[in-house]
Structures are given as structure tokens and as C-alpha cells.
Amino acid sequence: MSGLDEVISRLRDAIIVLDSEQCITQWLGSAERLLGYSEADVVGRNIDDLLRPMDSNGNEACLGPQGPPAMLRISKGMPEREALVVTKSGETLWIGVTAGFEHDDNGGVSSTVLVARDITRRKTVDLAKSEVISAVSHELRSPLSSVKGFTQTLLHKWDRFDDDTKKHLLTTINYDADRVTRLITELLDISRLEAGRLQLRKTSVDLVALATDVISRIQPRAEMHKLDSEFPAKFPEVFADRDKIEQVLTNLLENAVKYTEKGDVMVRGSFDDTEVKVTVADQGEGIPKEHRIQVFGKFFRRGERPGNPSGTGLGLYISKGLVEAHGGKIWVDDAAKTGAAFRFTLPLAEKSRQ
Ligand code: ADP
């Protein structure tokens, strides 16, 4: 191997040379590592028959020179295009391809040099981002539509409503506005947590009062559920960021209501010398063992079925981040009879210990 061949063989990019018929004449650089085929497998084969490229919309694509002949006659190459190709082992791979042309005396393309690199990671992140944007937009739109709709109704029909109806509409507006704020806070918290920049504003927090607060906010919206709490006497206060723990409790309680048709939802507390434990137990389907770690992952949602409650798959991920930022743990197991029991712990500050 000459010095130059050796350098080329160490490239991260695949270099593929095509003849005027888009058949492979050289297969260099990381082509074999990336696509699985050896040079002997591919020389003489048409590149598109071999790799079966598709574009981002799932349509068949071509890797060789494309465009009107007049354009190709003067063009020296093509900017990067993205394509999903099939490797020798049958796996799919996103590649970014640039092309440089050589022309014959008539101005036709006599050979093409393709430079391809693996962009699977970038593509996966791009796809995940657009899914998140659509999920988040959906989650923002529904409470905002309700805020807008009810406000408009109140403005137009103020005199026709009695006080109770007005109060009911305003409570709904208030609740939905809180939901929007919470979602935005969560998104900001995620970027802060991931950058290690989340600041906790810790004070003494009475979890018993906090649980009662969260329950009284959610109960009016959960007609098929009975929410309640049970804490032992002398339950110690924790040194924590009240808003963040409220966010965790809200997420767990809203999920308990959202993912169960009906039944009791219980918040229970317990404590020992070093920590407090809070459990939110429902009477729904529960979470099967194989998903008990995954549900805390970013964007994880179980079974995307039509008619399933909507969501972003971020609530438990952020709850885990917030609990862990306090030095606690969060996990899920079976509730006593049926359903899921989400549990989290928070360490007791020195001064709370007796
Ligand atoms: P989201 O509710 O936005 O989907 P979460 O991170 O809060 O996101 O929850 C992730 C997934 O875990 C949900 O999509 C749901 O499938 C499952 N899940 C969460 N809480 C419960 C529960 N109490 N009972 C059953 N499944 C649950």
C-alpha cells in the first residue's frame, strides 16, 4: 500500500468513484467499514442498486449526478445531500454525500467521486427534535386554547353567568395557565439540569401541606378519581426547593389520573432517620417490569396507541432529574393491589433529624 492509499484507508469518510453509468470503479476510505461491502463485492455494480438510497420523505433517491444535463455540463459537483442507505448486513444508515464530477470532451459526466459519511447521529437527533417540537406544541396548544376560549366566553357573556359559573370558568383558566407555565418551566429546567446549571432555592418544606395543596388543585379536574393523602404524625420538614418538589408531585399525580380510568390515588409518606419517602399509588394498569427504568427516560412513552392520553414523555424524566438534584431517588413498582406506585425519597437535612 502506498503512503497515499494508507492515508485514504484511514479516513472517516467513504470515497466511492463511479463511471459514467453510475457503476462503482473504486471503493476507498471507510467505505467497507461504513457499508459492509468489500471492494471486490461492489466493483462494477450500480451504486443505487447496491445501496437502495431513500430521501428524508421515504422516496427513492439517487446518489450519482442529478439535475438537468445542461447544468451537469458546467457543474463541478453537488452540495451535500442526505440519504438513508442499506448496508451489506441489511441495516439502514443515514449518510451525507457530496459529489465531485469529471467531464468528458462532450461535457457529459465521465466519472463521479462521492464522499459519504455517517450522519445517523445527527439525523436521529434532528428527528427527535422535530418530534419533541410537535409534542410540546400540542401540549401547549390545548391549555392555551382553553384559556383563550373561556376568557372570550366570559368577556362576551359576563352578564349572563352567575357567580358560580364565573368562578368555575376562572378556575379552569387559572389551572390551564398554570399548566402552560409548568411545561415551559420544565423545558427550561431540562436544559439547566443537562448543563448542570439548575439552581435549587432550598427552604424548609412541609410535604404534608404541599401534598394537600397539589391534591386540591388536581381533584376538581379528576371526577373519576378520589385523591387523598396519608402522612404519619410528626412528619419531618425537608430542606428542599418547594416549587421543584411541587412539580414532581404534580407530575406524579397528574399521571396517576391521566393513565388510569378511575379509582383512588393515594399519596403516602414515611420517614426514617435519614430520609423521607413519598409514594403516589394509583389503581390503574401499572407499569410492567420491562418499562420501569425506561419510563424515566427522555421522551419515553409507553405504547403510542390512538386514543392514548397525549404527552411529551418528559414529565418523569424531569421528575427524576429534580429528585436526584436534591440527593434523592425515584422509582416505580407495583401498588399494593393493582396499579403503579411511584416512590421518591429526599434526604433529611441535619437540622430535621432528631
Ligand atoms: P407523558 O405523560 O408526557 O407521556 P411521562 O414522562 O410523565 O410523560 O410518562 C412517561 C410514560 O410513562 C407515559 O407515557 C405512560 O405511558 C407511563 N406512565 C406514567 N405514569 C403512569 C401511571 N401512573 N400509570 C401507567 N403508566 C404511566
Short mmCIF file of C-alpha atoms and ligand atoms in Angstrom, two decimals:
data_model
loop_
_atom_site.label_atom_id
_atom_site.label_comp_id
_atom_site.label_asym_id
_atom_site.label_seq_id
_atom_site.Cartn_x
_atom_site.Cartn_y
_atom_site.Cartn_z
CA MET A 1 0.00 0.00 0.00
CA SER A 2 1.41 3.37 -0.98
CA GLY A 3 1.61 6.18 1.55
CA LEU A 4 -1.38 7.91 -0.04
CA ASP A 5 -3.50 4.72 -0.06
CA GLU A 6 -2.74 4.28 3.58
CA VAL A 7 -3.84 7.78 4.43
CA ILE A 8 -7.06 7.29 2.42
CA SER A 9 -7.76 3.96 4.14
CA ARG A 10 -7.66 5.75 7.48
CA LEU A 11 -10.24 8.38 6.51
CA ARG A 12 -13.53 8.59 8.39
CA ASP A 13 -15.26 9.23 5.08
CA ALA A 14 -16.06 6.71 2.36
CA ILE A 15 -14.75 7.63 -1.07
CA ILE A 16 -16.61 5.99 -3.92
CA VAL A 17 -15.71 6.53 -7.57
CA LEU A 18 -18.37 5.95 -10.22
CA ASP A 19 -18.12 5.68 -14.01
CA SER A 20 -20.47 7.44 -16.43
CA GLU A 21 -23.14 4.75 -15.82
CA GLN A 22 -23.04 5.19 -12.01
CA CYS A 23 -21.19 1.87 -11.64
CA ILE A 24 -18.58 1.63 -8.92
CA THR A 25 -14.92 1.66 -10.01
CA GLN A 26 -13.25 2.38 -6.69
CA TRP A 27 -14.30 1.79 -3.10
CA LEU A 28 -11.95 3.59 -0.74
CA GLY A 29 -11.53 5.20 2.65
CA SER A 30 -14.01 3.91 5.20
CA ALA A 31 -16.42 2.58 2.53
CA GLU A 32 -16.01 -1.02 3.66
CA ARG A 33 -16.21 -0.17 7.38
CA LEU A 34 -19.27 2.01 6.88
CA LEU A 35 -21.27 -0.02 4.36
CA GLY A 36 -20.05 -3.56 5.00
CA TYR A 37 -19.15 -4.44 1.38
CA SER A 38 -15.55 -5.07 0.31
CA GLU A 39 -14.23 -3.54 -2.92
CA ALA A 40 -14.41 -6.98 -4.58
CA ASP A 41 -18.16 -7.18 -3.69
CA VAL A 42 -19.02 -3.93 -5.40
CA VAL A 43 -16.80 -3.04 -8.35
CA GLY A 44 -18.94 -2.87 -11.49
CA ARG A 45 -22.22 -2.62 -9.59
CA ASN A 46 -24.62 0.29 -9.92
CA ILE A 47 -24.42 2.40 -6.74
CA ASP A 48 -28.19 2.90 -6.43
CA ASP A 49 -28.98 -0.80 -6.98
CA LEU A 50 -26.43 -1.63 -4.32
CA LEU A 51 -27.33 0.83 -1.58
CA ARG A 52 -31.04 1.48 -2.37
CA PRO A 53 -30.95 5.13 -1.20
CA MET A 54 -34.05 6.94 0.07
CA ASP A 55 -34.56 10.60 0.91
CA SER A 56 -35.99 12.03 4.18
CA ASN A 57 -39.54 11.55 2.90
CA GLY A 58 -39.01 7.86 2.22
CA ASN A 59 -38.85 8.32 -1.59
CA GLU A 60 -36.29 6.54 -3.78
CA ALA A 61 -33.22 8.68 -4.34
CA CYS A 62 -30.05 8.63 -6.49
CA LEU A 63 -26.54 9.06 -5.18
CA GLY A 64 -24.92 9.87 -8.54
CA PRO A 65 -25.08 13.13 -10.53
CA GLN A 66 -28.57 14.56 -10.73
CA GLY A 67 -30.08 17.53 -12.46
CA PRO A 68 -30.63 18.87 -15.99
CA PRO A 69 -27.85 17.82 -18.44
CA ALA A 70 -27.06 21.48 -19.21
CA MET A 71 -26.50 22.08 -15.54
CA LEU A 72 -24.39 18.97 -15.10
CA ARG A 73 -22.23 20.02 -18.07
CA ILE A 74 -20.99 23.09 -16.26
CA SER A 75 -21.24 21.85 -12.73
CA LYS A 76 -18.17 20.62 -10.88
CA GLY A 77 -20.13 18.80 -8.23
CA MET A 78 -23.11 18.73 -5.92
CA PRO A 79 -23.61 20.05 -2.38
CA GLU A 80 -24.24 17.62 0.47
CA ARG A 81 -27.37 15.52 0.23
CA GLU A 82 -28.73 13.21 2.91
CA ALA A 83 -29.78 9.67 2.12
CA LEU A 84 -30.85 6.58 4.01
CA VAL A 85 -28.98 3.58 2.58
CA VAL A 86 -28.98 -0.15 3.25
CA THR A 87 -25.67 -1.73 4.31
CA LYS A 88 -24.49 -5.26 3.47
CA SER A 89 -25.91 -6.62 6.74
CA GLY A 90 -29.34 -5.14 5.87
CA GLU A 91 -29.18 -2.34 8.41
CA THR A 92 -30.08 1.20 7.43
CA LEU A 93 -27.69 4.09 7.77
CA TRP A 94 -28.07 7.83 7.20
CA ILE A 95 -25.24 9.20 5.08
CA GLY A 96 -24.37 12.70 3.95
CA VAL A 97 -22.96 12.61 0.43
CA THR A 98 -21.12 15.22 -1.61
CA ALA A 99 -20.20 14.62 -5.25
CA GLY A 100 -17.42 15.96 -7.49
CA PHE A 101 -17.60 15.42 -11.27
CA GLU A 102 -15.15 14.95 -14.10
CA HIS A 103 -16.40 15.80 -17.56
CA ASP A 104 -15.65 14.19 -20.94
CA ASP A 105 -14.99 16.15 -24.14
CA ASN A 106 -18.74 16.45 -24.84
CA GLY A 107 -19.46 17.94 -21.43
CA GLY A 108 -21.02 14.73 -20.05
CA VAL A 109 -20.09 13.45 -16.63
CA SER A 110 -17.41 10.80 -17.19
CA SER A 111 -16.78 9.99 -13.57
CA THR A 112 -18.06 10.99 -10.17
CA VAL A 113 -16.30 10.94 -6.84
CA LEU A 114 -18.71 10.56 -3.94
CA VAL A 115 -17.61 11.36 -0.42
CA ALA A 116 -20.00 9.87 2.13
CA ARG A 117 -20.06 9.98 5.91
CA ASP A 118 -22.23 8.51 8.61
CA ILE A 119 -24.73 11.15 9.80
CA THR A 120 -27.03 8.76 11.68
CA ARG A 121 -26.43 10.50 14.99
CA ARG A 122 -27.18 13.94 13.58
CA LYS A 123 -30.29 12.63 11.80
CA THR A 124 -31.58 10.84 14.88
CA VAL A 125 -31.18 13.99 16.95
CA ASP A 126 -32.92 16.03 14.21
CA LEU A 127 -35.86 13.62 14.09
CA ALA A 128 -36.11 13.51 17.89
CA LYS A 129 -36.08 17.32 17.97
CA SER A 130 -38.91 17.65 15.49
CA GLU A 131 -40.96 15.03 17.36
CA VAL A 132 -40.41 16.96 20.58
CA ILE A 133 -41.36 20.23 18.97
CA SER A 134 -44.63 18.74 17.74
CA ALA A 135 -45.38 17.04 21.09
CA VAL A 136 -44.56 20.19 23.05
CA SER A 137 -46.57 22.40 20.70
CA HIS A 138 -49.54 20.09 21.14
CA GLU A 139 -49.20 20.15 24.93
CA LEU A 140 -49.02 23.95 24.90
CA ARG A 141 -51.86 24.43 22.48
CA SER A 142 -54.59 22.60 24.35
CA PRO A 143 -54.41 24.58 27.62
CA LEU A 144 -53.88 27.80 25.68
CA SER A 145 -56.98 27.17 23.58
CA SER A 146 -58.93 26.65 26.76
CA VAL A 147 -57.57 29.88 28.29
CA LYS A 148 -58.46 31.77 25.13
CA GLY A 149 -61.89 30.14 24.71
CA PHE A 150 -63.06 30.59 28.30
CA THR A 151 -61.73 34.16 28.52
CA GLN A 152 -63.59 35.07 25.36
CA THR A 153 -66.77 33.43 26.64
CA LEU A 154 -66.52 35.35 29.91
CA LEU A 155 -65.90 38.65 28.14
CA HIS A 156 -68.87 38.23 25.82
CA LYS A 157 -71.37 36.75 28.20
CA TRP A 158 -70.30 38.21 31.55
CA ASP A 159 -73.78 39.41 32.49
CA ARG A 160 -75.43 36.13 31.61
CA PHE A 161 -73.37 33.98 34.00
CA ASP A 162 -74.00 33.58 37.72
CA ASP A 163 -71.10 33.85 40.16
CA ASP A 164 -70.62 30.09 40.46
CA THR A 165 -70.24 29.65 36.71
CA LYS A 166 -67.85 32.57 36.50
CA LYS A 167 -65.80 31.11 39.31
CA HIS A 168 -65.74 27.71 37.61
CA LEU A 169 -64.55 29.20 34.31
CA LEU A 170 -61.90 31.33 36.02
CA THR A 171 -60.64 28.30 37.97
CA THR A 172 -60.24 26.39 34.72
CA ILE A 173 -58.41 29.32 33.11
CA ASN A 174 -56.14 29.57 36.13
CA TYR A 175 -55.41 25.83 36.07
CA ASP A 176 -54.65 25.78 32.35
CA ALA A 177 -52.45 28.86 32.57
CA ASP A 178 -50.51 27.05 35.33
CA ARG A 179 -50.12 24.05 33.02
CA VAL A 180 -48.56 26.21 30.31
CA THR A 181 -46.21 27.84 32.80
CA ARG A 182 -45.26 24.46 34.23
CA LEU A 183 -44.46 23.00 30.84
CA ILE A 184 -42.26 25.96 29.96
CA THR A 185 -40.52 25.75 33.35
CA GLU A 186 -39.94 22.05 32.75
CA LEU A 187 -38.37 22.67 29.36
CA LEU A 188 -36.08 25.31 30.84
CA ASP A 189 -35.25 23.03 33.77
CA ILE A 190 -34.32 20.21 31.41
CA SER A 191 -31.72 22.32 29.67
CA ARG A 192 -30.44 23.59 33.02
CA LEU A 193 -30.27 20.08 34.50
CA GLU A 194 -28.49 18.74 31.44
CA ALA A 195 -25.99 21.58 31.59
CA GLY A 196 -25.56 21.06 35.36
CA ARG A 197 -26.80 24.61 35.97
CA LEU A 198 -30.06 24.02 37.84
CA GLN A 199 -30.16 26.13 40.97
CA LEU A 200 -32.28 24.93 43.86
CA ARG A 201 -33.80 27.51 46.16
CA LYS A 202 -33.98 25.42 49.30
CA THR A 203 -36.11 26.26 52.29
CA SER A 204 -37.91 24.21 54.92
CA VAL A 205 -40.76 22.46 53.13
CA ASP A 206 -43.81 20.90 54.75
CA LEU A 207 -44.57 17.99 52.41
CA VAL A 208 -47.87 17.23 54.12
CA ALA A 209 -49.21 20.71 53.32
CA LEU A 210 -47.68 20.60 49.86
CA ALA A 211 -49.37 17.28 49.03
CA THR A 212 -52.71 18.66 50.26
CA ASP A 213 -52.25 21.72 48.05
CA VAL A 214 -51.42 19.73 44.93
CA ILE A 215 -54.33 17.35 45.55
CA SER A 216 -56.79 20.20 45.97
CA ARG A 217 -55.64 21.69 42.69
CA ILE A 218 -55.97 18.44 40.73
CA GLN A 219 -59.07 16.89 42.37
CA PRO A 220 -61.64 19.21 40.72
CA ARG A 221 -60.36 18.09 37.32
CA ALA A 222 -60.47 14.38 38.15
CA GLU A 223 -64.11 13.41 38.53
CA MET A 224 -63.49 9.67 38.21
CA HIS A 225 -60.75 9.64 40.82
CA LYS A 226 -60.55 10.15 44.54
CA LEU A 227 -57.29 11.76 45.57
CA ASP A 228 -56.16 11.60 49.17
CA SER A 229 -53.06 11.68 51.32
CA GLU A 230 -51.87 9.92 54.44
CA PHE A 231 -48.81 11.03 56.38
CA PRO A 232 -47.69 9.82 59.81
CA ALA A 233 -47.73 12.26 62.70
CA LYS A 234 -44.61 14.35 63.23
CA PHE A 235 -43.65 14.01 59.60
CA PRO A 236 -40.37 15.98 59.37
CA GLU A 237 -39.95 19.01 57.13
CA VAL A 238 -37.40 18.66 54.36
CA PHE A 239 -34.86 21.22 53.18
CA ALA A 240 -35.77 21.48 49.51
CA ASP A 241 -36.87 23.69 46.63
CA ARG A 242 -40.62 23.87 47.20
CA ASP A 243 -41.50 24.67 43.58
CA LYS A 244 -39.47 21.78 42.24
CA ILE A 245 -40.94 19.24 44.65
CA GLU A 246 -44.39 20.61 43.85
CA GLN A 247 -43.59 19.98 40.19
CA VAL A 248 -42.61 16.36 40.93
CA LEU A 249 -45.77 15.72 42.97
CA THR A 250 -47.91 17.38 40.30
CA ASN A 251 -46.37 15.23 37.56
CA LEU A 252 -46.91 12.03 39.52
CA LEU A 253 -50.49 12.89 40.48
CA GLU A 254 -51.45 14.08 37.03
CA ASN A 255 -50.03 10.88 35.54
CA ALA A 256 -51.93 8.78 38.10
CA VAL A 257 -55.14 10.47 36.92
CA LYS A 258 -54.23 10.56 33.24
CA TYR A 259 -53.18 6.92 32.89
CA THR A 260 -55.95 5.32 34.96
CA GLU A 261 -59.59 5.39 34.07
CA LYS A 262 -60.83 5.72 37.62
CA GLY A 263 -60.06 4.77 41.19
CA ASP A 264 -58.23 6.02 44.25
CA VAL A 265 -54.95 7.87 44.07
CA MET A 266 -53.12 7.91 47.38
CA VAL A 267 -50.13 9.98 48.42
CA ARG A 268 -48.40 8.35 51.38
CA GLY A 269 -45.42 9.47 53.38
CA SER A 270 -42.97 7.60 55.58
CA PHE A 271 -39.62 8.51 57.10
CA ASP A 272 -36.65 7.20 58.98
CA ASP A 273 -33.54 8.83 60.46
CA THR A 274 -32.02 9.81 57.17
CA GLU A 275 -34.76 10.37 54.62
CA VAL A 276 -38.44 10.82 53.84
CA LYS A 277 -40.25 8.71 51.29
CA VAL A 278 -43.34 9.77 49.34
CA THR A 279 -45.42 7.27 47.37
CA VAL A 280 -48.07 8.10 44.79
CA ALA A 281 -50.12 4.97 44.17
CA ASP A 282 -52.92 4.51 41.67
CA GLN A 283 -55.27 1.67 40.74
CA GLY A 284 -54.62 1.53 37.01
CA GLU A 285 -52.78 -0.94 34.80
CA GLY A 286 -49.43 -0.29 36.44
CA ILE A 287 -46.10 -0.35 34.65
CA PRO A 288 -44.70 -3.71 33.52
CA LYS A 289 -41.25 -4.61 34.85
CA GLU A 290 -39.51 -4.15 31.48
CA HIS A 291 -40.54 -0.48 31.35
CA ARG A 292 -39.81 0.54 34.92
CA ILE A 293 -36.44 2.09 34.13
CA GLN A 294 -37.39 3.34 30.67
CA VAL A 295 -40.38 5.41 31.84
CA PHE A 296 -37.89 7.80 33.44
CA GLY A 297 -36.03 8.20 30.14
CA LYS A 298 -36.27 11.30 27.98
CA PHE A 299 -39.25 11.21 25.58
CA PHE A 300 -40.22 7.67 26.59
CA ARG A 301 -43.94 6.98 26.25
CA ARG A 302 -45.50 3.55 26.58
CA GLY A 303 -47.45 2.23 23.60
CA GLU A 304 -48.35 5.12 21.32
CA ARG A 305 -51.91 3.96 20.61
CA PRO A 306 -54.64 6.09 19.10
CA GLY A 307 -56.82 7.40 21.90
CA ASN A 308 -53.93 7.34 24.38
CA PRO A 309 -53.59 10.42 26.53
CA SER A 310 -51.27 12.91 24.90
CA GLY A 311 -47.95 13.84 26.45
CA THR A 312 -44.32 14.64 25.80
CA GLY A 313 -42.57 11.80 27.63
CA LEU A 314 -40.71 14.43 29.62
CA GLY A 315 -42.62 14.50 32.93
CA LEU A 316 -40.92 11.55 34.60
CA TYR A 317 -37.55 12.40 33.09
CA ILE A 318 -37.66 15.86 34.63
CA SER A 319 -39.06 14.49 37.92
CA LYS A 320 -36.09 12.12 38.16
CA GLY A 321 -33.67 14.97 37.42
CA LEU A 322 -35.29 17.16 40.09
CA VAL A 323 -35.37 14.46 42.77
CA GLU A 324 -31.77 13.49 42.05
CA ALA A 325 -30.69 17.13 42.14
CA HIS A 326 -31.96 17.07 45.76
CA GLY A 327 -29.88 13.95 46.51
CA GLY A 328 -32.94 11.65 46.44
CA LYS A 329 -34.06 8.69 44.34
CA ILE A 330 -37.21 7.96 42.35
CA TRP A 331 -38.53 4.65 41.06
CA VAL A 332 -41.73 2.80 40.31
CA ASP A 333 -43.05 -0.57 41.43
CA ASP A 334 -46.40 -2.28 41.98
CA ALA A 335 -49.03 -0.68 44.16
CA ALA A 336 -50.41 -2.91 46.94
CA LYS A 337 -53.24 -4.49 44.92
CA THR A 338 -53.17 -3.17 41.41
CA GLY A 339 -51.66 -0.14 39.68
CA ALA A 340 -48.41 1.74 39.79
CA ALA A 341 -46.66 3.08 42.87
CA PHE A 342 -44.21 5.87 42.12
CA ARG A 343 -41.90 6.50 45.06
CA PHE A 344 -39.30 9.13 45.73
CA THR A 345 -37.02 9.85 48.63
CA LEU A 346 -35.49 13.10 49.84
CA PRO A 347 -32.64 13.21 52.32
CA LEU A 348 -33.31 14.84 55.66
CA ALA A 349 -31.27 17.89 56.43
CA GLU A 350 -29.21 17.61 59.63
CA LYS A 351 -31.48 20.02 61.47
CA SER A 352 -34.60 17.95 60.72
CA ARG A 353 -33.10 14.85 62.29
CA GLN A 354 -33.96 14.36 65.91
P1 ADP B 1 -46.06 11.80 29.40
O1 ADP B 1 -47.12 11.63 30.43
O2 ADP B 1 -45.95 13.20 28.88
O3 ADP B 1 -46.10 10.75 28.34
P2 ADP B 1 -44.16 10.99 31.48
O4 ADP B 1 -42.67 11.05 31.46
O5 ADP B 1 -44.86 11.66 32.59
O6 ADP B 1 -44.62 11.56 30.08
O7 ADP B 1 -44.59 9.45 31.46
C1 ADP B 1 -43.94 8.55 30.57
C2 ADP B 1 -44.84 7.36 30.29
O8 ADP B 1 -44.96 6.54 31.47
C3 ADP B 1 -46.24 7.72 29.92
O9 ADP B 1 -46.37 7.98 28.53
C4 ADP B 1 -47.04 6.49 30.35
O10 ADP B 1 -47.01 5.52 29.33
C5 ADP B 1 -46.25 5.95 31.53
N1 ADP B 1 -46.86 6.29 32.83
C6 ADP B 1 -46.56 7.35 33.62
N2 ADP B 1 -47.28 7.34 34.75
C7 ADP B 1 -48.08 6.25 34.69
C8 ADP B 1 -49.06 5.67 35.58
N3 ADP B 1 -49.37 6.23 36.75
N4 ADP B 1 -49.68 4.52 35.16
C9 ADP B 1 -49.36 3.93 33.98
N5 ADP B 1 -48.44 4.43 33.11
C10 ADP B 1 -47.80 5.57 33.46
#
